[in-house]
Amino acid sequence: MALVESQREREEVSSEQLLQDSTKAATAKIAVFQYIVVAVFIFLLSGFWTLQVQNPDYYSEAAERNRIKSTPILAPRGKILDRDGRVIVDNKASYSLLLNRDQLKWEHLPAIADALHLDYNELAGKVRRMGSRPQIVIKDELTPDDMSWVQSHRDTATYPEMDIINSWRRLYPQDGYAAHVIGYVGEISDAELDLPQFIEYHPGDVIGKDGIEREYDSTLRGVDGERRVLVDSMGRERQVDKPKDAVAGKDLQLTLDLDLQSVAELAMEGKRGAVVALDPRNGQVLAMVSRPTFDPNKFTGRISTKDWKEIVDDPYKPLMNRATQAEFAPGSTFKPFVALAGLESGVIDDQTEFHCPGGASFYGHYFACWRKGGHGNISLHRAITQSCDVYFYNVGNRLGIDRLAHYTQLAGFGGKTGIDLPNERESTMPSTRWKLRTFRQKWYAGETISVAIGQGAVTVSPLELAAALGGLSIGGRWYRPHLLRDAKPVLTRDGHLNPQDVAEVVDGMYGVVNEGGTGHAAALPNIEVCGKTGTAQLVSTEKMKSMHLKNNAWFEAFAPKGAPEIAVVALFESGEEGANAAWIVRDVMKAYFDKKARLAKERTQLTREFHTLTLPWAMPMPAALALGSGLN
Amino acid sequence: MTEYSEQLLKKPLREGWLNRFQVLALLAITLVAIICQFYLPRLIPNTEFLEIPLLLTIYFGLMRQNQLSALFFGAFVGLAQDSLSHLPLGMYGIAKTLVGYFAASVSMRFDVDNVLVRFTLTFFFFFFHQFFYWMMRRALLGQVVPLDPQKILLQALLNAVVAVPLFMILDRMKLSGS
Amino acid sequence: MQEPRVVEAILSRYRNLIILAIVIVAQLLLLAWQVRTTQDVRLIRVWAVTTVTPLAGVTEAVRRNTIGFLEDYFILLDVREQNRKLREDNNRLKMENIYYRNQLTTAENARALSAFQLQTASKTVAARIIGNGTASSAQVVFIDRGSTSGVVKGMAVVTPDGIVGKVIAVYPLASQVLLVTDPTFSVGVESQKAHIHGTLSCNGSNCVVDYIQNEEKIDPGEWFYTSGEDRIFPRGFPVGTAASVKSGQFMKDIHLNLSGAPGAADEVLVVLHGVHQLIPDTPPEQRVAQSLPAPPPDAAPGPATPKMATQADKIKQKYIDIGKEENHVYGAIGGNMPNFNKPAAAAQSPAQAEMPPKPAAKPASPPVVRPSPPPTGILGARTPEPTKQPAAEKKPSHVDNGPVLPLGAPRKKAPPATPPQP
């Protein structure tokens, strides 16, 4: 103990001495030491501050006062253009309101909803679903009044969660013009988010919902940029990093021709049905109209529940693209394909005659011809022109369902065209295999009879019919219909048909329009139009019965006869008689050929002007004329 | 504090000085200073630059030569000033605490009755105060307030000019108070 | 044994420094707490403000009265008092004038009058500016009215000449007012002639009106009034005149001269929104009082509301016009044969008929391009007939206005006012 005691004393003494030593040391040293301590202290404090108070990753509350805020710079979607580069779908600059999650306070929502005329429950639901995203757009297309309100209330003391960004609104043509082809955009739904194709998308993203917008969404949508700013507690922005610019979506040029499309739209006004015009030589779709339609502009913002209900509850389903999704019996428009099958298989030739007394019995059933009095003895050309049912009953009977199916499937019946639009429906071409597979039943020969005139189980959409007709018109080569201007034509099937057989069918169709046939309405001056009417009874389901019972009118046509450039199909639902649809096709075709003439004249005019203005003094007259004629 | 006694420019300590000012007088003067800051610009335009509370802090620091009371006084004046701003409390508080402390520390080495010394020190402390305040706004509140050194220098000069007669008046008050 | 002594020695040696550190850390913690919780140390502020503001008020009153006294009795006798009265009258009349000017345009004078009687006088409370905020860069002033006078956070502060700011903190006997010149403050404004709505924001004396489309018509020198849309300022208070108007990159670039001098005014009026609670059962009056620019929709119908159109719409319109011209109903059963190239020949002289396609588009297109004749459009802005663009913009905004107008402001401000104060 004593030892320890003495040791302590010694130490005490030494420490005492030490202290005294230091007391005597230069005061300057101590002062310096003092300041160093203060400096270290301040350094530590600043570290503490940054970590505990400023760092937004550690404490979100801190982020409220001084934080890095990232606001998206929205990329405009690509425009959609017609084949001549005219704008079909445009973008309009507008402002959108964002809520930042960091500063979001639930008690602010009612006031915000109230001031911006939003439904509180919808807003609350949206905010609840925002998950971990830093911000959410709650209103698009702010009015100047909204802007005033937001600007004067987004300070730290009031509703700091509000933020305004520039955004783009999709501007579609009015009144549902080409709405089904183009489709519309909308906020990605929860169901879509679960799909593998949308794996990269986030809730709240705007995506193409239908039509071209959906099909080419990845092309049209740009890459959003980002602007990161440090925002101080006063809500002022400082230290704006170099923004990551948005990359605009690519413009998309379609094969649609606005001239034809306009005429087709107008021709279908007030009707139900669809019109498809395409270039049979490459499958380019020139016009596609479906009625009734909807206004895609209503979908661009947040569609109101009322509007949505109205559209969804409409019994005529305006959202359905009838051109690709309406599967109806083709009626007599099917006959040219039956004729072709007959000729190709050799069961008939152009001289084969059948007797039509106004009906005929097959397998114990009596099948009537549309003309009660009958057509008498009738061969191929007149059978097509007059659309004699009995003739085709006999052809069908001779062919049998499987041979008929073989040739019509070549034309595309019983499949999809593969057009670049979503949700195309498959047409039906019955066969023994088909029946076995679908109904597990045997095919009865008697069923073939009605299929031969385009009734029974056979169904087709206007687009499929147009594609089938187009391929037939150019001699049996079928191109895939498409809407993208730059897409290469894809030859899907080549029938290697006998040109003679095709010519005979085409002759018949020429007769339909130009020799007092059922389609005379479609005749054009100086243009050899070939066509075929169709009046189809409905595949009557219980639901449809209650709605309407009138027959569907079809008309298919292509022109000119020698070298077809355009094939048009019109479906006029409840149009009663095929001839009634011919007027629609006539207007579209007229628009096509008028435009062609116009362009040709324009070109002549231009070259002529070019020569008369610039060349006469540059080269001798005859040479200029020769050149001009050469260019023409 | 004895370690400072060997300083150059040494001057007699003013120990008795501390007790003469009663707490009440202190409060009253602080109040007046704050009101000056608050109200003077309305009475006489373009007097925003005057930092009477700061001048008071400097004066007390220099004259009391007691770091503790000076820093507490600085904190008190600063917090009072903060209360009337729309910034969080503590900004002026910290700045003035430091000014008080340093003023008291430095006072022992200089003859603080000298007009020139007073002028220079006020100039320096004003500059220090403004710069420190600006730095704190930037570092602690994340606010970017433009720093105009020229303007601050000018203001420091003006404040120093005002400080000299003001300090004289305060000297008088001390005399009358004793 | 010696360790405590060493510590003690160090403590006594560095006592001052340690206390300095403690005081600074304490304040830093206070600061940190405020920054992190966004809460305020209200108690300290209330003490300070309630101590200082009455004194400032008294000083102000003393200044007034002594100077006034001197002037009254030695220089001007009663003139000063009279002058003050006149100025008060003048202010009151100006306010009434603003109000009536608004009301006259509504053509509902009877209802307007009853609304006016319900809401005048009690709607505002006069206040004096008694001090500036002590932080040098802040655009903040104190007024001598506080919660005891019914002032609530978020109320608008105006003068008859222009707007001043809004109340951001309320103490018993004083309130803190953020001036419109503060960069964080925005005000909804609308132009006098075409009632175009925009947002005013200032950085010091440099004020701009944002969010007005380039197509809108604003004249330099044109007055701007509060639009009421910010839910702070009631509609119709003068704000200032346009100093310069330029077309900007995205939106119009408008600089504004404020008509009032926000910080320099002596006497201001605090608009007590709460007064609307007195007339909750008479919404029409409220509407009348608020919906000053009801005229624009009336004045607007001239130019049809042009829907935003793409080229597709124009081409469709062209074919509609051709159809009309040729009496052709598209797709109609038995319709005549249309000639889509014909208008060219019809419109052109035979000599030029050779060149059909271009004119074909031309005669048809004007109706699409909406032939609002530019000259009348420009003049029309003077009469209450805005150009086509305003009309388009206006329509929806006014449809919107209806429900907005029952000044939601008090409710609006209430939630944020309560939570921050513990």
PDB file of N, CA and C in Angstrom, chain C residues 231-260:
ATOM      1  N   ARG C 231     -56.034  32.346 -54.331  1.00  0.00           N
ATOM      2  CA  ARG C 231     -56.768  32.151 -53.083  1.00  0.00           C
ATOM      3  C   ARG C 231     -56.142  32.909 -51.926  1.00  0.00           C
ATOM      4  N   ILE C 232     -55.379  33.888 -52.255  1.00  0.00           N
ATOM      5  CA  ILE C 232     -54.824  34.740 -51.201  1.00  0.00           C
ATOM      6  C   ILE C 232     -55.433  36.117 -51.381  1.00  0.00           C
ATOM      7  N   PHE C 233     -55.207  36.686 -52.556  1.00  0.00           N
ATOM      8  CA  PHE C 233     -55.752  38.003 -52.830  1.00  0.00           C
ATOM      9  C   PHE C 233     -57.128  37.866 -53.457  1.00  0.00           C
ATOM     10  N   PRO C 234     -58.077  38.643 -52.973  1.00  0.00           N
ATOM     11  CA  PRO C 234     -59.368  38.651 -53.659  1.00  0.00           C
ATOM     12  C   PRO C 234     -59.179  39.228 -55.055  1.00  0.00           C
ATOM     13  N   ARG C 235     -60.085  38.893 -55.917  1.00  0.00           N
ATOM     14  CA  ARG C 235     -59.965  39.323 -57.288  1.00  0.00           C
ATOM     15  C   ARG C 235     -60.123  40.830 -57.411  1.00  0.00           C
ATOM     16  N   GLY C 236     -59.425  41.391 -58.351  1.00  0.00           N
ATOM     17  CA  GLY C 236     -59.711  42.758 -58.742  1.00  0.00           C
ATOM     18  C   GLY C 236     -58.875  43.827 -58.086  1.00  0.00           C
ATOM     19  N   PHE C 237     -57.881  43.465 -57.283  1.00  0.00           N
ATOM     20  CA  PHE C 237     -57.005  44.499 -56.752  1.00  0.00           C
ATOM     21  C   PHE C 237     -55.943  44.844 -57.782  1.00  0.00           C
ATOM     22  N   PRO C 238     -55.669  46.123 -57.949  1.00  0.00           N
ATOM     23  CA  PRO C 238     -54.656  46.492 -58.932  1.00  0.00           C
ATOM     24  C   PRO C 238     -53.286  45.979 -58.500  1.00  0.00           C
ATOM     25  N   VAL C 239     -52.527  45.526 -59.456  1.00  0.00           N
ATOM     26  CA  VAL C 239     -51.209  44.993 -59.152  1.00  0.00           C
ATOM     27  C   VAL C 239     -50.129  45.876 -59.764  1.00  0.00           C
ATOM     28  N   GLY C 240     -50.313  46.204 -61.035  1.00  0.00           N
ATOM     29  CA  GLY C 240     -49.313  47.037 -61.682  1.00  0.00           C
ATOM     30  C   GLY C 240     -49.552  47.084 -63.176  1.00  0.00           C
ATOM     31  N   THR C 241     -48.643  47.721 -63.871  1.00  0.00           N
ATOM     32  CA  THR C 241     -48.780  47.842 -65.306  1.00  0.00           C
ATOM     33  C   THR C 241     -47.640  47.119 -66.002  1.00  0.00           C
ATOM     34  N   ALA C 242     -47.937  46.649 -67.176  1.00  0.00           N
ATOM     35  CA  ALA C 242     -46.917  45.941 -67.943  1.00  0.00           C
ATOM     36  C   ALA C 242     -45.868  46.932 -68.421  1.00  0.00           C
ATOM     37  N   ALA C 243     -44.631  46.694 -68.060  1.00  0.00           N
ATOM     38  CA  ALA C 243     -43.566  47.598 -68.474  1.00  0.00           C
ATOM     39  C   ALA C 243     -43.054  47.215 -69.854  1.00  0.00           C
ATOM     40  N   SER C 244     -42.914  45.915 -70.063  1.00  0.00           N
ATOM     41  CA  SER C 244     -42.481  45.475 -71.379  1.00  0.00           C
ATOM     42  C   SER C 244     -43.132  44.134 -71.673  1.00  0.00           C
ATOM     43  N   VAL C 245     -43.469  43.918 -72.916  1.00  0.00           N
ATOM     44  CA  VAL C 245     -44.116  42.681 -73.331  1.00  0.00           C
ATOM     45  C   VAL C 245     -43.361  42.127 -74.523  1.00  0.00           C
ATOM     46  N   LYS C 246     -42.871  40.933 -74.369  1.00  0.00           N
ATOM     47  CA  LYS C 246     -42.150  40.316 -75.482  1.00  0.00           C
ATOM     48  C   LYS C 246     -42.595  38.874 -75.626  1.00  0.00           C
ATOM     49  N   SER C 247     -42.440  38.344 -76.826  1.00  0.00           N
ATOM     50  CA  SER C 247     -42.717  36.932 -77.000  1.00  0.00           C
ATOM     51  C   SER C 247     -41.492  36.149 -76.572  1.00  0.00           C
ATOM     52  N   GLY C 248     -41.713  35.197 -75.697  1.00  0.00           N
ATOM     53  CA  GLY C 248     -40.588  34.420 -75.197  1.00  0.00           C
ATOM     54  C   GLY C 248     -40.448  33.098 -75.920  1.00  0.00           C
ATOM     55  N   GLN C 249     -39.572  32.293 -75.388  1.00  0.00           N
ATOM     56  CA  GLN C 249     -39.301  31.017 -76.037  1.00  0.00           C
ATOM     57  C   GLN C 249     -40.475  30.060 -75.875  1.00  0.00           C
ATOM     58  N   PHE C 250     -40.938  29.986 -74.664  1.00  0.00           N
ATOM     59  CA  PHE C 250     -42.010  29.032 -74.372  1.00  0.00           C
ATOM     60  C   PHE C 250     -43.287  29.793 -74.080  1.00  0.00           C
ATOM     61  N   MET C 251     -43.129  30.860 -73.318  1.00  0.00           N
ATOM     62  CA  MET C 251     -44.279  31.651 -72.906  1.00  0.00           C
ATOM     63  C   MET C 251     -43.914  33.115 -73.099  1.00  0.00           C
ATOM     64  N   LYS C 252     -44.901  33.973 -72.935  1.00  0.00           N
ATOM     65  CA  LYS C 252     -44.666  35.393 -73.106  1.00  0.00           C
ATOM     66  C   LYS C 252     -43.774  35.930 -71.985  1.00  0.00           C
ATOM     67  N   ASP C 253     -43.019  36.926 -72.330  1.00  0.00           N
ATOM     68  CA  ASP C 253     -42.074  37.505 -71.391  1.00  0.00           C
ATOM     69  C   ASP C 253     -42.587  38.886 -71.005  1.00  0.00           C
ATOM     70  N   ILE C 254     -43.179  39.003 -69.850  1.00  0.00           N
ATOM     71  CA  ILE C 254     -43.811  40.265 -69.463  1.00  0.00           C
ATOM     72  C   ILE C 254     -43.187  40.790 -68.172  1.00  0.00           C
ATOM     73  N   HIS C 255     -42.717  41.999 -68.230  1.00  0.00           N
ATOM     74  CA  HIS C 255     -42.213  42.632 -67.013  1.00  0.00           C
ATOM     75  C   HIS C 255     -43.251  43.601 -66.498  1.00  0.00           C
ATOM     76  N   LEU C 256     -43.313  43.681 -65.195  1.00  0.00           N
ATOM     77  CA  LEU C 256     -44.398  44.453 -64.594  1.00  0.00           C
ATOM     78  C   LEU C 256     -43.829  45.508 -63.646  1.00  0.00           C
ATOM     79  N   ASN C 257     -44.434  46.673 -63.675  1.00  0.00           N
ATOM     80  CA  ASN C 257     -44.139  47.669 -62.646  1.00  0.00           C
ATOM     81  C   ASN C 257     -45.223  47.567 -61.592  1.00  0.00           C
ATOM     82  N   LEU C 258     -44.830  47.290 -60.373  1.00  0.00           N
ATOM     83  CA  LEU C 258     -45.837  47.220 -59.313  1.00  0.00           C
ATOM     84  C   LEU C 258     -46.399  48.608 -59.073  1.00  0.00           C
ATOM     85  N   SER C 259     -47.711  48.662 -58.860  1.00  0.00           N
ATOM     86  CA  SER C 259     -48.318  49.980 -58.665  1.00  0.00           C
ATOM     87  C   SER C 259     -48.170  50.430 -57.220  1.00  0.00           C
ATOM     88  N   GLY C 260     -48.173  49.505 -56.299  1.00  0.00           N
ATOM     89  CA  GLY C 260     -47.958  49.898 -54.913  1.00  0.00           C
ATOM     90  C   GLY C 260     -46.476  49.795 -54.615  1.00  0.00           C
TER      91      GLY C 260
END
